[in-house]
Amino acid sequence: QVQLQESGPGQVQPSGTLSLTCGVSGGSLTSSNWWSWVRQPPGKGLEWIGEAYHRGNANYNPSLKSRVTISVDKSKNQFSLRLNSVTAADTAIYYCAKRGGGGWDQWGRGTLVTVSS
Amino acid sequence: EIVLTQSPATLSLSPGERVTLSCRASQSVSDNYLSWYQQKPGQAPRLLMSGASTRATGIPARFSGSGSGTDFTLAISSLQPEDFAVYYCQQNYNLPLTFGGGTKVEIK
């Protein structure tokens, strides 16, 4: 069974760049899945950020598209999120997740990222 | 963008009761692309249902999903203590992928 684990700084300065990595174990990034990022502001609902496929395709939420990049590193079996020009509104728990033919069937445990100086 | 509206926002129920959660889409969603998730405090969401009515691996039979077009339902036949949580519907039919606002099922 695939397991996912987020890693990265827990705090980012306003106007800085949020960078997170999701390590994938127990499976390959080259399988027929989309590798996704979803976030959840404290006490609020879920928001899809975007996703990438191992062949280089990516889809992004239009609300974030100008600031976000999701990439896949097959050699390290991990995928990454970069979100530029962050503000306090980007403070959230960030989850990485695997999406197959249906919904997201595997999730990381999530990592809280706080935007603050 | 497909907007998913879940109702009610909160349900207060007792163990053993039957519960029905509603998810309404702003435009038609193919029933192959509607999923339900359960989220407990401090945990990641867990996939319950995909394709509107197909239980994910390990999900008990007391959970069932139905619906098509713009109206979908998640039912729990007899609430167990571990079922008190927030439930989200989500569509994979159109980009951007979207979630409903969630329904919290709390203990009465």
PDB file of C-alpha atoms in Angstrom:
ATOM      1  CA  GLN A   1       0.000   0.000   0.000  1.00  0.00           C
ATOM      2  CA  VAL A   2       1.297   3.411  -0.967  1.00  0.00           C
ATOM      3  CA  GLN A   3       2.233   5.706   1.898  1.00  0.00           C
ATOM      4  CA  LEU A   4       2.731   9.442   1.614  1.00  0.00           C
ATOM      5  CA  GLN A   5       4.666  11.782   3.902  1.00  0.00           C
ATOM      6  CA  GLU A   6       4.855  15.551   3.690  1.00  0.00           C
ATOM      7  CA  SER A   7       7.988  17.436   4.689  1.00  0.00           C
ATOM      8  CA  GLY A   8       9.048  21.056   4.710  1.00  0.00           C
ATOM      9  CA  PRO A   9       9.214  24.199   6.844  1.00  0.00           C
ATOM     10  CA  GLY A  10       6.396  24.815   9.289  1.00  0.00           C
ATOM     11  CA  GLN A  11       6.711  28.566   8.985  1.00  0.00           C
ATOM     12  CA  VAL A  12       7.146  30.851   5.979  1.00  0.00           C
ATOM     13  CA  GLN A  13       7.570  34.613   5.918  1.00  0.00           C
ATOM     14  CA  PRO A  14       4.931  36.763   4.196  1.00  0.00           C
ATOM     15  CA  SER A  15       5.754  37.304   0.505  1.00  0.00           C
ATOM     16  CA  GLY A  16       8.050  34.284   0.636  1.00  0.00           C
ATOM     17  CA  THR A  17       7.785  30.893  -1.030  1.00  0.00           C
ATOM     18  CA  LEU A  18       6.185  27.850   0.546  1.00  0.00           C
ATOM     19  CA  SER A  19       7.970  24.651  -0.487  1.00  0.00           C
ATOM     20  CA  LEU A  20       6.822  21.178   0.502  1.00  0.00           C
ATOM     21  CA  THR A  21       7.799  17.704  -0.597  1.00  0.00           C
ATOM     22  CA  CYS A  22       5.780  14.505  -0.472  1.00  0.00           C
ATOM     23  CA  GLY A  23       7.742  11.277  -0.229  1.00  0.00           C
ATOM     24  CA  VAL A  24       6.067   8.227  -1.736  1.00  0.00           C
ATOM     25  CA  SER A  25       6.793   4.743  -0.398  1.00  0.00           C
ATOM     26  CA  GLY A  26       5.305   1.372  -1.234  1.00  0.00           C
ATOM     27  CA  GLY A  27       4.557   2.369  -4.803  1.00  0.00           C
ATOM     28  CA  SER A  28       5.854   4.177  -7.864  1.00  0.00           C
ATOM     29  CA  LEU A  29       5.198   7.694  -9.064  1.00  0.00           C
ATOM     30  CA  THR A  30       5.054   6.295 -12.592  1.00  0.00           C
ATOM     31  CA  SER A  31       1.811   4.448 -11.854  1.00  0.00           C
ATOM     32  CA  SER A  32      -1.418   5.744 -13.408  1.00  0.00           C
ATOM     33  CA  ASN A  33      -2.235   8.230 -10.679  1.00  0.00           C
ATOM     34  CA  TRP A  34      -2.390  11.946 -10.194  1.00  0.00           C
ATOM     35  CA  TRP A  35      -0.233  13.271  -7.356  1.00  0.00           C
ATOM     36  CA  SER A  36      -2.050  16.048  -5.593  1.00  0.00           C
ATOM     37  CA  TRP A  37      -1.910  18.759  -2.978  1.00  0.00           C
ATOM     38  CA  VAL A  38      -4.945  19.742  -0.915  1.00  0.00           C
ATOM     39  CA  ARG A  39      -5.000  22.301   1.869  1.00  0.00           C
ATOM     40  CA  GLN A  40      -7.220  23.098   4.825  1.00  0.00           C
ATOM     41  CA  PRO A  41      -7.088  26.387   6.750  1.00  0.00           C
ATOM     42  CA  PRO A  42      -7.453  25.766  10.491  1.00  0.00           C
ATOM     43  CA  GLY A  43     -11.086  25.013  11.320  1.00  0.00           C
ATOM     44  CA  LYS A  44     -12.217  25.300   7.696  1.00  0.00           C
ATOM     45  CA  GLY A  45     -12.933  23.111   4.687  1.00  0.00           C
ATOM     46  CA  LEU A  46     -10.781  21.454   2.037  1.00  0.00           C
ATOM     47  CA  GLU A  47      -9.333  23.188  -1.024  1.00  0.00           C
ATOM     48  CA  TRP A  48      -7.709  21.461  -3.984  1.00  0.00           C
ATOM     49  CA  ILE A  49      -4.445  23.158  -4.944  1.00  0.00           C
ATOM     50  CA  GLY A  50      -3.406  21.109  -7.940  1.00  0.00           C
ATOM     51  CA  GLU A  51      -1.904  17.856  -9.198  1.00  0.00           C
ATOM     52  CA  ALA A  52       0.744  16.439 -11.443  1.00  0.00           C
ATOM     53  CA  TYR A  53       1.177  13.297 -13.500  1.00  0.00           C
ATOM     54  CA  HIS A  54       4.532  11.561 -13.925  1.00  0.00           C
ATOM     55  CA  ARG A  55       4.644  12.443 -17.643  1.00  0.00           C
ATOM     56  CA  GLY A  56       4.812  16.123 -16.819  1.00  0.00           C
ATOM     57  CA  ASN A  57       1.159  17.131 -17.078  1.00  0.00           C
ATOM     58  CA  ALA A  58      -0.197  19.320 -14.304  1.00  0.00           C
ATOM     59  CA  ASN A  59      -3.531  20.851 -13.349  1.00  0.00           C
ATOM     60  CA  TYR A  60      -3.971  23.759 -10.978  1.00  0.00           C
ATOM     61  CA  ASN A  61      -6.774  25.512  -9.159  1.00  0.00           C
ATOM     62  CA  PRO A  62      -7.349  28.766 -11.081  1.00  0.00           C
ATOM     63  CA  SER A  63      -7.512  30.640  -7.785  1.00  0.00           C
ATOM     64  CA  LEU A  64      -3.842  29.742  -7.167  1.00  0.00           C
ATOM     65  CA  LYS A  65      -2.538  29.038 -10.655  1.00  0.00           C
ATOM     66  CA  SER A  66      -0.385  32.156 -10.967  1.00  0.00           C
ATOM     67  CA  ARG A  67       1.521  31.268  -7.783  1.00  0.00           C
ATOM     68  CA  VAL A  68       1.764  27.469  -7.721  1.00  0.00           C
ATOM     69  CA  THR A  69       3.978  24.810  -9.258  1.00  0.00           C
ATOM     70  CA  ILE A  70       3.682  21.070  -8.659  1.00  0.00           C
ATOM     71  CA  SER A  71       6.419  18.813  -9.964  1.00  0.00           C
ATOM     72  CA  VAL A  72       7.280  15.123  -9.875  1.00  0.00           C
ATOM     73  CA  ASP A  73      10.789  13.748  -9.257  1.00  0.00           C
ATOM     74  CA  LYS A  74      10.736  10.137 -10.421  1.00  0.00           C
ATOM     75  CA  SER A  75      14.345   9.517  -9.409  1.00  0.00           C
ATOM     76  CA  LYS A  76      13.547  10.311  -5.784  1.00  0.00           C
ATOM     77  CA  ASN A  77       9.968   8.990  -5.868  1.00  0.00           C
ATOM     78  CA  GLN A  78       8.625  12.246  -4.533  1.00  0.00           C
ATOM     79  CA  PHE A  79       6.596  15.222  -5.681  1.00  0.00           C
ATOM     80  CA  SER A  80       6.718  18.833  -4.618  1.00  0.00           C
ATOM     81  CA  LEU A  81       4.667  21.966  -4.122  1.00  0.00           C
ATOM     82  CA  ARG A  82       5.881  25.516  -4.506  1.00  0.00           C
ATOM     83  CA  LEU A  83       3.583  28.417  -3.678  1.00  0.00           C
ATOM     84  CA  ASN A  84       4.947  31.911  -4.221  1.00  0.00           C
ATOM     85  CA  SER A  85       4.086  35.265  -2.675  1.00  0.00           C
ATOM     86  CA  VAL A  86       2.383  33.767   0.356  1.00  0.00           C
ATOM     87  CA  THR A  87       0.171  35.717   2.747  1.00  0.00           C
ATOM     88  CA  ALA A  88      -1.562  34.874   6.005  1.00  0.00           C
ATOM     89  CA  ALA A  89      -4.430  33.463   3.937  1.00  0.00           C
ATOM     90  CA  ASP A  90      -2.130  30.626   2.881  1.00  0.00           C
ATOM     91  CA  THR A  91      -1.795  29.410   6.468  1.00  0.00           C
ATOM     92  CA  ALA A  92      -3.202  25.895   6.397  1.00  0.00           C
ATOM     93  CA  ILE A  93      -2.615  22.208   6.846  1.00  0.00           C
ATOM     94  CA  TYR A  94      -1.185  20.977   3.561  1.00  0.00           C
ATOM     95  CA  TYR A  95      -1.908  17.401   2.521  1.00  0.00           C
ATOM     96  CA  CYS A  96      -0.391  15.412  -0.287  1.00  0.00           C
ATOM     97  CA  ALA A  97      -2.619  12.721  -1.763  1.00  0.00           C
ATOM     98  CA  LYS A  98      -2.871  10.130  -4.533  1.00  0.00           C
ATOM     99  CA  ARG A  99      -5.794  10.202  -6.946  1.00  0.00           C
ATOM    100  CA  GLY A 100      -6.553   7.208  -9.115  1.00  0.00           C
ATOM    101  CA  GLY A 101      -9.660   6.646 -11.200  1.00  0.00           C
ATOM    102  CA  GLY A 102     -11.913   7.739  -8.373  1.00  0.00           C
ATOM    103  CA  GLY A 103     -11.119  10.028  -5.522  1.00  0.00           C
ATOM    104  CA  TRP A 104      -8.032  10.489  -3.369  1.00  0.00           C
ATOM    105  CA  ASP A 105      -7.497   7.060  -1.840  1.00  0.00           C
ATOM    106  CA  GLN A 106      -4.226   7.711  -0.035  1.00  0.00           C
ATOM    107  CA  TRP A 107      -3.307  10.790   1.965  1.00  0.00           C
ATOM    108  CA  GLY A 108      -0.335  11.989   3.921  1.00  0.00           C
ATOM    109  CA  ARG A 109      -0.852  12.958   7.534  1.00  0.00           C
ATOM    110  CA  GLY A 110      -0.675  16.655   6.648  1.00  0.00           C
ATOM    111  CA  THR A 111       1.690  19.400   7.712  1.00  0.00           C
ATOM    112  CA  LEU A 112       0.739  22.760   9.175  1.00  0.00           C
ATOM    113  CA  VAL A 113       2.353  25.714   7.450  1.00  0.00           C
ATOM    114  CA  THR A 114       2.014  29.089   9.121  1.00  0.00           C
ATOM    115  CA  VAL A 115       2.713  32.294   7.217  1.00  0.00           C
ATOM    116  CA  SER A 116       4.130  34.710   9.733  1.00  0.00           C
ATOM    117  CA  SER A 117       7.136  36.874  10.327  1.00  0.00           C
TER     118      SER A 117
ATOM    119  CA  GLU B   1     -16.449  25.748 -11.532  1.00  0.00           C
ATOM    120  CA  ILE B   2     -18.841  23.194 -10.054  1.00  0.00           C
ATOM    121  CA  VAL B   3     -20.055  24.350  -6.651  1.00  0.00           C
ATOM    122  CA  LEU B   4     -21.070  21.593  -4.234  1.00  0.00           C
ATOM    123  CA  THR B   5     -23.512  22.516  -1.488  1.00  0.00           C
ATOM    124  CA  GLN B   6     -23.837  20.181   1.469  1.00  0.00           C
ATOM    125  CA  SER B   7     -26.728  20.190   3.865  1.00  0.00           C
ATOM    126  CA  PRO B   8     -27.221  20.432   6.674  1.00  0.00           C
ATOM    127  CA  ALA B   9     -24.048  22.002   8.012  1.00  0.00           C
ATOM    128  CA  THR B  10     -24.400  20.163  11.321  1.00  0.00           C
ATOM    129  CA  LEU B  11     -26.393  17.137  12.453  1.00  0.00           C
ATOM    130  CA  SER B  12     -26.825  16.188  16.108  1.00  0.00           C
ATOM    131  CA  LEU B  13     -27.668  12.506  16.411  1.00  0.00           C
ATOM    132  CA  SER B  14     -27.471   9.562  18.773  1.00  0.00           C
ATOM    133  CA  PRO B  15     -25.605   6.301  18.184  1.00  0.00           C
ATOM    134  CA  GLY B  16     -27.775   3.801  16.358  1.00  0.00           C
ATOM    135  CA  GLU B  17     -29.678   6.393  14.376  1.00  0.00           C
ATOM    136  CA  ARG B  18     -29.803   6.472  10.591  1.00  0.00           C
ATOM    137  CA  VAL B  19     -28.344   9.540   8.912  1.00  0.00           C
ATOM    138  CA  THR B  20     -28.660  10.939   5.405  1.00  0.00           C
ATOM    139  CA  LEU B  21     -26.286  13.605   4.133  1.00  0.00           C
ATOM    140  CA  SER B  22     -27.017  15.674   1.040  1.00  0.00           C
ATOM    141  CA  CYS B  23     -24.707  17.064  -1.624  1.00  0.00           C
ATOM    142  CA  ARG B  24     -26.096  19.223  -4.418  1.00  0.00           C
ATOM    143  CA  ALA B  25     -24.032  20.279  -7.423  1.00  0.00           C
ATOM    144  CA  SER B  26     -24.426  23.541  -9.349  1.00  0.00           C
ATOM    145  CA  GLN B  27     -24.274  21.544 -12.595  1.00  0.00           C
ATOM    146  CA  SER B  28     -24.524  17.908 -13.534  1.00  0.00           C
ATOM    147  CA  VAL B  29     -21.757  15.590 -12.329  1.00  0.00           C
ATOM    148  CA  SER B  30     -21.326  12.197 -13.937  1.00  0.00           C
ATOM    149  CA  ASP B  31     -21.893   9.676 -11.133  1.00  0.00           C
ATOM    150  CA  ASN B  32     -18.530   8.169 -11.844  1.00  0.00           C
ATOM    151  CA  TYR B  33     -16.895  11.317 -10.511  1.00  0.00           C
ATOM    152  CA  LEU B  34     -18.523  12.043  -7.149  1.00  0.00           C
ATOM    153  CA  SER B  35     -16.708  10.971  -4.003  1.00  0.00           C
ATOM    154  CA  TRP B  36     -17.336  11.188  -0.263  1.00  0.00           C
ATOM    155  CA  TYR B  37     -14.735  11.602   2.497  1.00  0.00           C
ATOM    156  CA  GLN B  38     -14.802  11.350   6.269  1.00  0.00           C
ATOM    157  CA  GLN B  39     -12.517  13.509   8.389  1.00  0.00           C
ATOM    158  CA  LYS B  40     -11.968  13.201  12.117  1.00  0.00           C
ATOM    159  CA  PRO B  41     -10.218  15.874  14.213  1.00  0.00           C
ATOM    160  CA  GLY B  42      -6.472  15.903  13.689  1.00  0.00           C
ATOM    161  CA  GLN B  43      -6.629  13.388  10.853  1.00  0.00           C
ATOM    162  CA  ALA B  44      -6.437  13.478   7.084  1.00  0.00           C
ATOM    163  CA  PRO B  45      -9.638  12.873   5.145  1.00  0.00           C
ATOM    164  CA  ARG B  46     -10.441   9.249   4.352  1.00  0.00           C
ATOM    165  CA  LEU B  47     -12.087   8.152   1.123  1.00  0.00           C
ATOM    166  CA  LEU B  48     -15.445   6.507   1.818  1.00  0.00           C
ATOM    167  CA  MET B  49     -17.108   6.345  -1.571  1.00  0.00           C
ATOM    168  CA  SER B  50     -16.207   6.920  -5.183  1.00  0.00           C
ATOM    169  CA  GLY B  51     -18.334   6.770  -8.290  1.00  0.00           C
ATOM    170  CA  ALA B  52     -21.156   8.026  -6.055  1.00  0.00           C
ATOM    171  CA  SER B  53     -21.934   4.528  -4.734  1.00  0.00           C
ATOM    172  CA  THR B  54     -18.785   2.362  -4.643  1.00  0.00           C
ATOM    173  CA  ARG B  55     -17.393   1.870  -1.156  1.00  0.00           C
ATOM    174  CA  ALA B  56     -13.648   2.285  -0.838  1.00  0.00           C
ATOM    175  CA  THR B  57     -11.502  -0.521   0.517  1.00  0.00           C
ATOM    176  CA  GLY B  58     -12.304  -1.346   4.122  1.00  0.00           C
ATOM    177  CA  ILE B  59     -15.384   0.857   4.415  1.00  0.00           C
ATOM    178  CA  PRO B  60     -18.195  -0.871   6.334  1.00  0.00           C
ATOM    179  CA  ALA B  61     -21.430  -1.798   4.611  1.00  0.00           C
ATOM    180  CA  ARG B  62     -23.429   0.581   6.835  1.00  0.00           C
ATOM    181  CA  PHE B  63     -22.183   3.360   4.541  1.00  0.00           C
ATOM    182  CA  SER B  64     -23.985   3.717   1.226  1.00  0.00           C
ATOM    183  CA  GLY B  65     -24.000   6.302  -1.517  1.00  0.00           C
ATOM    184  CA  SER B  66     -26.555   7.158  -4.163  1.00  0.00           C
ATOM    185  CA  GLY B  67     -27.624   9.841  -6.572  1.00  0.00           C
ATOM    186  CA  SER B  68     -26.953  11.162 -10.031  1.00  0.00           C
ATOM    187  CA  GLY B  69     -26.883  14.385 -11.964  1.00  0.00           C
ATOM    188  CA  THR B  70     -26.896  17.164  -9.396  1.00  0.00           C
ATOM    189  CA  ASP B  71     -28.192  15.408  -6.271  1.00  0.00           C
ATOM    190  CA  PHE B  72     -26.194  12.914  -4.254  1.00  0.00           C
ATOM    191  CA  THR B  73     -26.653  11.289  -0.861  1.00  0.00           C
ATOM    192  CA  LEU B  74     -24.467   9.528   1.675  1.00  0.00           C
ATOM    193  CA  ALA B  75     -26.323   7.364   4.162  1.00  0.00           C
ATOM    194  CA  ILE B  76     -25.159   5.671   7.334  1.00  0.00           C
ATOM    195  CA  SER B  77     -27.618   2.992   8.357  1.00  0.00           C
ATOM    196  CA  SER B  78     -26.818   2.899  12.071  1.00  0.00           C
ATOM    197  CA  LEU B  79     -24.416   5.444  13.517  1.00  0.00           C
ATOM    198  CA  GLN B  80     -21.481   3.989  15.403  1.00  0.00           C
ATOM    199  CA  PRO B  81     -19.409   6.016  17.898  1.00  0.00           C
ATOM    200  CA  GLU B  82     -16.522   6.152  15.413  1.00  0.00           C
ATOM    201  CA  ASP B  83     -18.753   7.718  12.720  1.00  0.00           C
ATOM    202  CA  PHE B  84     -19.025  11.097  14.417  1.00  0.00           C
ATOM    203  CA  ALA B  85     -16.937  13.254  12.097  1.00  0.00           C
ATOM    204  CA  VAL B  86     -17.122  15.752   9.245  1.00  0.00           C
ATOM    205  CA  TYR B  87     -18.175  14.446   5.832  1.00  0.00           C
ATOM    206  CA  TYR B  88     -17.237  16.074   2.527  1.00  0.00           C
ATOM    207  CA  CYS B  89     -18.459  15.410  -0.987  1.00  0.00           C
ATOM    208  CA  GLN B  90     -16.094  16.091  -3.888  1.00  0.00           C
ATOM    209  CA  GLN B  91     -16.278  16.035  -7.670  1.00  0.00           C
ATOM    210  CA  ASN B  92     -13.640  14.885 -10.144  1.00  0.00           C
ATOM    211  CA  TYR B  93     -15.809  15.599 -13.192  1.00  0.00           C
ATOM    212  CA  ASN B  94     -14.557  19.058 -14.080  1.00  0.00           C
ATOM    213  CA  LEU B  95     -11.519  21.125 -13.300  1.00  0.00           C
ATOM    214  CA  PRO B  96     -11.044  22.682 -10.854  1.00  0.00           C
ATOM    215  CA  LEU B  97     -11.710  19.763  -8.565  1.00  0.00           C
ATOM    216  CA  THR B  98     -13.993  20.982  -5.807  1.00  0.00           C
ATOM    217  CA  PHE B  99     -15.263  19.983  -2.386  1.00  0.00           C
ATOM    218  CA  GLY B 100     -18.492  20.690  -0.614  1.00  0.00           C
ATOM    219  CA  GLY B 101     -18.355  22.708   2.574  1.00  0.00           C
ATOM    220  CA  GLY B 102     -18.857  19.646   4.751  1.00  0.00           C
ATOM    221  CA  THR B 103     -21.470  18.284   7.137  1.00  0.00           C
ATOM    222  CA  LYS B 104     -20.493  17.743  10.754  1.00  0.00           C
ATOM    223  CA  VAL B 105     -22.178  14.772  12.408  1.00  0.00           C
ATOM    224  CA  GLU B 106     -21.993  15.300  16.147  1.00  0.00           C
ATOM    225  CA  ILE B 107     -23.183  13.377  19.160  1.00  0.00           C
ATOM    226  CA  LYS B 108     -26.520  14.563  20.517  1.00  0.00           C
TER     227      LYS B 108
END
